[in-house]
Short mmCIF file of C-alpha atoms in Angstrom, two decimals:
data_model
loop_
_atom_site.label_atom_id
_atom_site.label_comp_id
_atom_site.label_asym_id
_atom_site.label_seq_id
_atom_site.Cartn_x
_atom_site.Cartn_y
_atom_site.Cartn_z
CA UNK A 70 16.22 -22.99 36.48
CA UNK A 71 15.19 -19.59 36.99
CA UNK A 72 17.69 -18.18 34.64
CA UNK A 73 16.53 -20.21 32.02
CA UNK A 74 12.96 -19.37 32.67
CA UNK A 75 14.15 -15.77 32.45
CA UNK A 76 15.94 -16.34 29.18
CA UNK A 77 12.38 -17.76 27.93
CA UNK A 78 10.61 -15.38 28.47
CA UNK A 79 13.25 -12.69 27.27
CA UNK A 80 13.37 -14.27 23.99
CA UNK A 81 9.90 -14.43 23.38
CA UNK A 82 9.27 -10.85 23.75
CA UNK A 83 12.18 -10.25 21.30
CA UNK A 84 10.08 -12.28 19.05
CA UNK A 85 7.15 -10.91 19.67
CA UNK A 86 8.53 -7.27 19.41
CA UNK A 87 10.02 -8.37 16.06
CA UNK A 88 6.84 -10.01 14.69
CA UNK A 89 4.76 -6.55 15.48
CA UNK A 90 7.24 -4.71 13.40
CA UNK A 91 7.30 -6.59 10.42
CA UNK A 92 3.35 -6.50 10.87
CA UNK A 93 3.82 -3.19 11.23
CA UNK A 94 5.77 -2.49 8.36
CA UNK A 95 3.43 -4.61 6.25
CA UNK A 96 0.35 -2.80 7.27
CA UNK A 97 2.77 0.55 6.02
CA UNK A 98 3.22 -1.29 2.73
CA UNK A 99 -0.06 -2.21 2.18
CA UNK A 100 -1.16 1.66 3.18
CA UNK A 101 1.01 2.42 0.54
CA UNK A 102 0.04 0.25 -2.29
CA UNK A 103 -3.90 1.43 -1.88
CA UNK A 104 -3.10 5.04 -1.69
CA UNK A 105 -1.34 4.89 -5.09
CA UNK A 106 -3.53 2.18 -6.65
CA UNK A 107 -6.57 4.14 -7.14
CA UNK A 108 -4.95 7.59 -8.42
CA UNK A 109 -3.21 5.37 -11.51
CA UNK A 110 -6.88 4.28 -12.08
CA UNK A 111 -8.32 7.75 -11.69
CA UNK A 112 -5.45 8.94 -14.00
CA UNK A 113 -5.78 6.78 -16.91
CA UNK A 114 -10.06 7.10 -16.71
CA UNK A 115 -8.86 11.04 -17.06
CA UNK A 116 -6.53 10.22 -19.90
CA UNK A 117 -9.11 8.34 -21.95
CA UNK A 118 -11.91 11.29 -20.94
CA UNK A 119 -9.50 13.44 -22.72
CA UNK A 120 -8.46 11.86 -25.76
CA UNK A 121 -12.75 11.23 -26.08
CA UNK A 122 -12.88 14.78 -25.45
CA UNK A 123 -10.27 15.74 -28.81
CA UNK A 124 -12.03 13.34 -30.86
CA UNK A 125 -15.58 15.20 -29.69
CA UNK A 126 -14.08 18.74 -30.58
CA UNK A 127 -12.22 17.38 -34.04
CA UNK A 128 -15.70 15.62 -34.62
CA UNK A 129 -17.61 19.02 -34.36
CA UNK A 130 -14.87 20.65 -36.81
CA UNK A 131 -15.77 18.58 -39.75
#
């Protein structure tokens, strides 16, 4: 009885060690994913500043 008590207890750590990784390796993912979200954002409002900007300066040729 004891050993399976033991072996209880034993496997729910495992799963509880397991569950904090993948948590863990979510939480890295998601990390991820917000870091690069707002530079693509911040890029293309720079790309469209620029191309306004050409259009200003050809504008101001004519």
């Amino acid at each position: 009885m004891i050993y399976i008590s033991l072996s209880v207890v034993i496997l729910l750590l495992i799963i509880i060690r397991l569950l904090n990784k993948q948590i863990d390796s979510q939480k890295q993912i998601i990390k991820l994913l917000s870091s690069v979200t707002p530079k693509k954002i911040v890029s293309r409002k720079i790309e469209k500043l620029q191309c306004h900007l050409t259009k200003l300066k050809e504008l101001r040729q004519t």
